[in-house]
Amino acid sequence: MAFGAAILGPEGLEITDWERAFFRDFKPFGFILFARNVDSPDQLRKLCDDLRDAAGHEAIILVDQEGGRVQRLRAPHWRQWLSPMEHMEVASDPIRAMWLRYRLIAEELRAVGIDGNCAPCADIAGRVTHPFLRNRCYGNDAVTVMDAARTVAEAHLAGGVLPVAKHIPGHGLASVDSHKDLPRVTAPRAFLDAQDFAPFRGLADLPMGMTAHIVYDDIDPDHPATTSRTMIDVIRYDIGFGGLLMTDDISMEALDGDVATRSRASLAAGCDVVLHCNGKAPELTAVADAVGVMTDAAHARAEAALTWRKAPTPVDIGALAEELDDLMN
């Protein structure tokens, strides 16, 4: 089957008749869910089943379940989590605690039909990191972040959930929120290679990654990474990332033009698939018309990524939760 070159967000708690017909025709590679799509476990399982049925294939269904502020599934049905940074700071064994945390998160996601999580966040927190991102980071040096991010990825995979490394090639030096404006990073290339790019080099074998809507002045001062052929080449050849490369949300205001223009520019730069999150029907149509089906190369990477989607390794979830409580107290 030829997948539509997009990952799309549905509008609400249930799939609409219009969405069902649209997804049937377009056959998106996957879907992404937000708080607006989440009410209860039963509702969420049905929504996931309906989305896959409409798409006509076992589409990957993603969510942002980092913990802290960025947590779409919340109490009373799901565990509440500290921010990742606070979790790392509080735990007596931070790396083990991160594995336990995300293995438990993966278990909760799989139970409702979600099989992809937009994590690990392998950005390095620094003095200028914008507050929208800072406490979502795992540390303030490349080695700590790389070790924690690798652990987070392995925990997801053990739980049958595909991890998505973000935000490639590194968002930590951005001092503005890319949801609202375009960040520019002025650090020299040598510094970026040694610091912000380094954790992603250590995650280059992962099945999926998400770009950063950031301009890196010393490499390509004219385009943000998502729409920069030069920066995508850095991601592919210098960092060595060979997995499926998705954009960050194409509706974020860091990018110029309408969503169709942004989508075409992203694919032309070398991204494999466009992420569109807000669920607005006119924008869904515009994105689908702009991207069409995946290229042969993108489709091959998509199929390769899906081979990582396996049944969870059996564990005693209660015992893992108890161990995590001990590490956090």
Coordinates of C-alpha atoms in Angstrom, one line a residue:
M1 CA 0.0 0.0 0.0
A2 CA 1.2 3.5 -0.8
F3 CA 1.0 5.6 2.3
G4 CA 0.0 9.3 2.2
A5 CA 3.1 11.3 3.3
A6 CA 1.6 12.7 6.4
I7 CA 0.8 12.0 10.1
L8 CA -2.4 13.8 10.9
G9 CA -4.3 14.8 14.0
P10 CA -8.1 14.0 14.2
E11 CA -10.4 16.8 15.5
G12 CA -12.1 15.3 18.5
L13 CA -13.0 12.3 20.7
E14 CA -14.7 10.4 17.8
I15 CA -13.9 10.1 14.2
T16 CA -16.4 12.1 12.1
D17 CA -18.0 10.9 8.9
W18 CA -15.9 13.5 6.9
E19 CA -12.7 12.3 8.5
R20 CA -13.5 8.7 7.9
A21 CA -14.0 9.3 4.2
F22 CA -10.9 11.6 4.0
F23 CA -8.6 9.2 5.7
R24 CA -9.9 6.3 3.6
D25 CA -9.0 8.2 0.4
F26 CA -5.7 9.6 1.6
K27 CA -4.4 6.7 3.7
P28 CA -2.1 8.7 5.9
F29 CA 1.0 6.9 7.2
G30 CA -0.1 7.6 10.8
F31 CA -2.0 9.7 13.3
I32 CA -1.2 11.9 16.3
L33 CA -3.5 12.4 19.3
F34 CA -3.8 15.3 21.7
A35 CA -5.7 16.1 24.9
R36 CA -8.7 17.0 22.8
N37 CA -8.9 13.4 21.6
V38 CA -8.6 11.8 25.1
D39 CA -11.4 11.1 27.5
S40 CA -11.3 7.5 28.8
P41 CA -9.5 4.3 28.0
D42 CA -12.5 2.8 26.3
Q43 CA -13.1 5.9 24.2
L44 CA -9.4 6.1 23.3
R45 CA -9.2 2.4 22.2
K46 CA -12.3 2.9 20.0
L47 CA -10.8 6.0 18.4
C48 CA -7.6 4.2 17.6
D49 CA -9.5 1.3 16.1
D50 CA -11.6 3.6 14.0
L51 CA -8.6 5.6 12.8
R52 CA -6.8 2.5 11.6
D53 CA -10.0 1.1 10.0
A54 CA -10.5 4.4 8.1
A55 CA -6.9 4.5 6.9
G56 CA -7.1 0.9 5.8
H57 CA -3.9 -0.3 7.4
E58 CA -2.3 -0.7 10.8
A59 CA -1.3 2.9 10.9
I60 CA 1.1 4.0 13.7
I61 CA -0.7 6.2 16.2
L62 CA 1.5 8.7 18.0
V63 CA 1.1 10.9 21.1
D64 CA 3.3 13.3 23.1
Q65 CA 3.5 11.5 26.5
E66 CA 6.7 13.0 27.9
G67 CA 5.3 13.7 31.3
G68 CA 5.1 17.1 33.1
R69 CA 3.5 19.8 31.0
V70 CA 3.6 17.6 27.8
Q71 CA 1.3 14.8 28.8
R72 CA -1.9 14.1 26.8
L73 CA -3.1 11.1 28.9
R74 CA -3.7 12.3 32.5
A75 CA -5.3 11.3 35.8
P76 CA -7.7 9.8 36.8
H77 CA -7.2 7.1 34.2
W78 CA -3.4 7.4 33.7
R79 CA -0.4 8.1 35.9
Q80 CA 0.8 11.7 36.4
W81 CA 4.5 12.4 35.9
L82 CA 7.0 15.0 37.0
S83 CA 8.7 16.9 34.2
P84 CA 11.6 14.8 32.7
M85 CA 14.2 17.2 34.1
E86 CA 12.7 17.1 37.6
H87 CA 12.5 13.3 37.4
M88 CA 16.2 13.1 36.6
E89 CA 17.1 15.4 39.4
V90 CA 15.0 13.7 42.1
A91 CA 15.7 10.0 41.3
S92 CA 18.5 8.3 43.3
D93 CA 19.4 6.3 40.1
P94 CA 18.3 8.7 37.3
I95 CA 19.0 6.4 34.3
R96 CA 17.2 3.4 35.8
A97 CA 14.4 5.6 36.9
M98 CA 14.0 6.9 33.3
W99 CA 13.8 3.3 32.0
L100 CA 11.1 2.4 34.5
R101 CA 9.2 5.6 33.9
Y102 CA 9.0 5.2 30.1
R103 CA 8.4 1.4 30.3
L104 CA 5.3 2.2 32.4
I105 CA 4.3 4.9 30.0
A106 CA 4.6 2.5 27.1
E107 CA 2.4 0.0 28.9
E108 CA -0.3 2.6 29.3
L109 CA -0.1 3.6 25.7
R110 CA -0.2 0.1 24.3
A111 CA -3.2 -0.7 26.4
V112 CA -5.3 1.9 24.5
G113 CA -4.0 1.3 21.0
I114 CA -1.2 3.9 20.9
D115 CA 2.0 2.5 19.5
G116 CA 4.3 5.5 19.1
N117 CA 5.5 8.2 21.5
C118 CA 7.2 11.4 20.5
A119 CA 10.1 10.8 22.8
P120 CA 13.0 10.8 23.7
C121 CA 13.6 14.5 23.8
A122 CA 17.4 14.6 23.2
D123 CA 17.8 18.4 23.4
I124 CA 20.4 19.8 25.8
A125 CA 19.1 22.3 28.3
G126 CA 21.2 25.4 28.6
R127 CA 21.3 29.0 29.9
V128 CA 19.2 30.3 27.0
T129 CA 16.8 27.4 26.5
H130 CA 13.2 28.7 26.2
P131 CA 11.0 27.7 29.1
F132 CA 8.6 25.8 26.7
L133 CA 11.4 23.3 26.3
R134 CA 13.8 23.5 29.2
N135 CA 12.2 21.2 31.8
R136 CA 11.4 18.7 29.1
C137 CA 15.1 18.1 28.6
Y138 CA 17.1 15.3 30.4
G139 CA 20.2 17.3 31.4
N140 CA 22.6 20.1 30.4
D141 CA 25.4 18.1 28.9
A142 CA 25.7 15.9 25.9
V143 CA 26.7 12.7 27.7
T144 CA 23.9 12.8 30.3
V145 CA 21.3 13.6 27.6
M146 CA 22.6 10.9 25.3
D147 CA 22.6 8.2 28.0
A148 CA 19.1 9.1 29.2
A149 CA 17.7 9.4 25.7
R150 CA 19.0 6.0 24.7
T151 CA 17.4 4.5 27.9
V152 CA 14.1 6.2 27.1
A153 CA 14.1 4.8 23.6
E154 CA 15.0 1.3 24.8
A155 CA 12.2 1.4 27.4
H156 CA 9.6 2.3 24.7
L157 CA 10.8 -0.5 22.4
A158 CA 10.6 -3.0 25.3
G159 CA 7.0 -1.9 25.8
G160 CA 6.1 -2.3 22.1
V161 CA 6.0 1.4 21.4
L162 CA 8.1 3.2 18.7
P163 CA 10.2 6.1 20.0
V164 CA 10.6 9.3 18.0
A165 CA 13.9 11.1 18.7
K166 CA 13.3 14.9 18.8
H167 CA 14.1 17.6 17.9
I168 CA 16.8 16.8 15.4
P169 CA 19.5 18.2 15.2
G170 CA 19.0 19.9 18.6
H171 CA 16.6 22.5 20.0
G172 CA 18.3 23.5 23.3
L173 CA 20.0 26.7 22.0
A174 CA 16.7 28.1 20.9
S175 CA 15.7 31.1 23.0
V176 CA 12.2 31.6 21.5
D177 CA 9.2 29.2 21.3
S178 CA 9.1 27.8 17.8
H179 CA 5.3 27.4 18.1
K180 CA 5.1 31.2 17.9
D181 CA 8.3 32.4 16.2
L182 CA 11.4 31.3 14.3
P183 CA 14.4 30.6 16.6
R184 CA 17.9 31.3 15.3
V185 CA 21.0 29.6 16.6
T186 CA 24.2 31.5 16.1
A187 CA 26.6 28.9 17.6
P188 CA 29.5 27.9 15.3
R189 CA 29.3 24.5 13.5
A190 CA 32.1 23.0 15.5
F191 CA 30.3 23.7 18.8
L192 CA 27.1 22.3 17.5
D193 CA 28.8 19.1 16.3
A194 CA 30.4 18.6 19.7
Q195 CA 27.3 19.5 21.8
D196 CA 23.8 19.8 20.5
F197 CA 24.2 17.4 17.6
A198 CA 26.0 14.8 19.6
P199 CA 23.1 13.1 21.4
F200 CA 21.3 12.6 18.1
R201 CA 24.5 11.0 16.7
G202 CA 24.1 8.5 19.5
L203 CA 20.5 7.8 18.5
A204 CA 21.1 7.6 14.8
D205 CA 19.9 4.0 14.6
L206 CA 16.4 4.7 15.9
P207 CA 13.4 4.1 13.7
M208 CA 11.9 7.6 13.7
G209 CA 13.0 11.2 14.3
M210 CA 11.4 14.6 14.3
T211 CA 13.0 17.8 12.9
A212 CA 13.5 21.1 14.6
H213 CA 12.0 24.3 13.2
I214 CA 15.2 26.3 13.8
V215 CA 17.7 28.2 11.7
Y216 CA 21.4 27.4 12.3
D217 CA 23.1 30.5 11.0
D218 CA 26.6 28.9 10.6
I219 CA 25.2 26.1 8.3
D220 CA 22.1 27.5 6.5
P221 CA 21.2 31.0 7.5
D222 CA 18.2 31.1 5.1
H223 CA 16.1 28.2 6.0
P224 CA 15.0 26.4 9.2
A225 CA 16.2 22.8 9.4
T226 CA 12.8 21.4 8.5
T227 CA 12.9 23.0 5.1
S228 CA 16.6 23.1 4.5
R229 CA 18.2 20.6 2.2
T230 CA 21.6 21.5 3.7
M231 CA 20.4 20.8 7.2
I232 CA 18.6 17.5 6.2
D233 CA 21.9 16.5 4.7
V234 CA 23.6 17.2 8.0
I235 CA 21.0 15.0 9.7
R236 CA 21.4 12.2 7.2
Y237 CA 25.1 12.2 6.5
D238 CA 26.9 14.0 9.4
I239 CA 24.7 12.9 12.3
G240 CA 24.0 9.6 10.4
F241 CA 20.3 9.3 11.1
G242 CA 18.8 6.7 8.7
G243 CA 15.3 6.3 10.0
L244 CA 12.0 7.8 9.0
L245 CA 12.3 11.6 9.3
M246 CA 9.1 13.5 10.2
T247 CA 8.6 17.2 10.5
D248 CA 7.7 18.9 13.7
D249 CA 4.1 20.2 13.5
I250 CA 3.8 22.0 10.2
S251 CA 1.3 24.4 11.6
M252 CA 3.7 26.0 14.0
E253 CA 4.4 29.7 13.3
A254 CA 8.2 29.3 13.0
L255 CA 7.6 28.5 9.3
D256 CA 6.7 30.8 6.5
G257 CA 3.7 30.4 4.2
D258 CA 0.5 28.4 4.5
V259 CA 0.5 24.7 5.5
A260 CA 0.6 23.5 1.8
T261 CA 3.7 25.6 1.1
R262 CA 5.4 24.5 4.3
S263 CA 4.6 20.8 3.5
R264 CA 6.0 21.0 0.0
A265 CA 9.1 22.7 1.2
S266 CA 9.7 20.1 3.9
L267 CA 9.5 17.2 1.5
A268 CA 11.6 19.0 -1.1
A269 CA 14.3 19.4 1.6
G270 CA 14.3 15.7 2.3
C271 CA 11.8 15.0 5.1
D272 CA 9.9 11.8 4.6
V273 CA 6.6 12.7 6.1
V274 CA 4.8 15.8 7.3
L275 CA 3.2 16.1 10.7
H276 CA 0.0 18.2 11.0
C277 CA -1.6 18.4 14.4
N278 CA -4.5 20.8 14.7
G279 CA -7.2 18.6 13.1
K280 CA -8.7 21.5 11.1
A281 CA -10.4 20.0 8.0
P282 CA -9.3 22.7 5.5
E283 CA -5.7 22.4 6.5
L284 CA -5.9 18.6 6.4
T285 CA -7.1 18.8 2.9
A286 CA -4.4 21.3 1.9
V287 CA -1.6 19.2 3.4
A288 CA -2.8 16.0 1.7
D289 CA -3.0 17.7 -1.6
A290 CA 0.5 19.1 -1.2
V291 CA 2.3 15.9 -0.1
G292 CA 0.6 13.1 -2.0
V293 CA 2.0 9.7 -1.4
M294 CA 5.4 8.9 0.0
T295 CA 8.4 8.6 -2.3
D296 CA 9.9 5.1 -2.7
A297 CA 12.8 6.0 -0.4
A298 CA 10.4 7.4 2.3
H299 CA 8.2 4.4 2.0
A300 CA 11.1 2.0 2.4
R301 CA 12.1 3.9 5.6
A302 CA 8.5 3.8 6.8
E303 CA 8.3 0.1 6.3
A304 CA 11.7 -0.4 8.1
A305 CA 10.5 1.7 11.0
L306 CA 7.3 -0.4 11.4
T307 CA 9.4 -3.6 11.7
W308 CA 10.6 -2.2 15.1
R309 CA 6.9 -2.3 16.3
K310 CA 6.9 -5.6 18.2
A311 CA 4.9 -7.1 21.1
P312 CA 6.0 -5.9 24.5
T313 CA 8.5 -7.9 26.5
P314 CA 6.5 -9.4 29.4
V315 CA 7.2 -7.8 32.7
D316 CA 5.7 -7.5 36.2
I317 CA 4.3 -3.9 35.9
G318 CA 3.5 -3.8 39.6
A319 CA 7.1 -4.6 40.5
L320 CA 8.4 -2.0 38.1
A321 CA 6.1 0.6 39.6
E322 CA 7.3 -0.3 43.2
E323 CA 10.9 -0.1 42.1
L324 CA 10.4 3.3 40.6
D325 CA 8.7 4.6 43.7
D326 CA 11.7 3.5 45.7
L327 CA 14.1 5.4 43.4
M328 CA 11.9 8.5 43.6
N329 CA 11.7 8.5 47.4

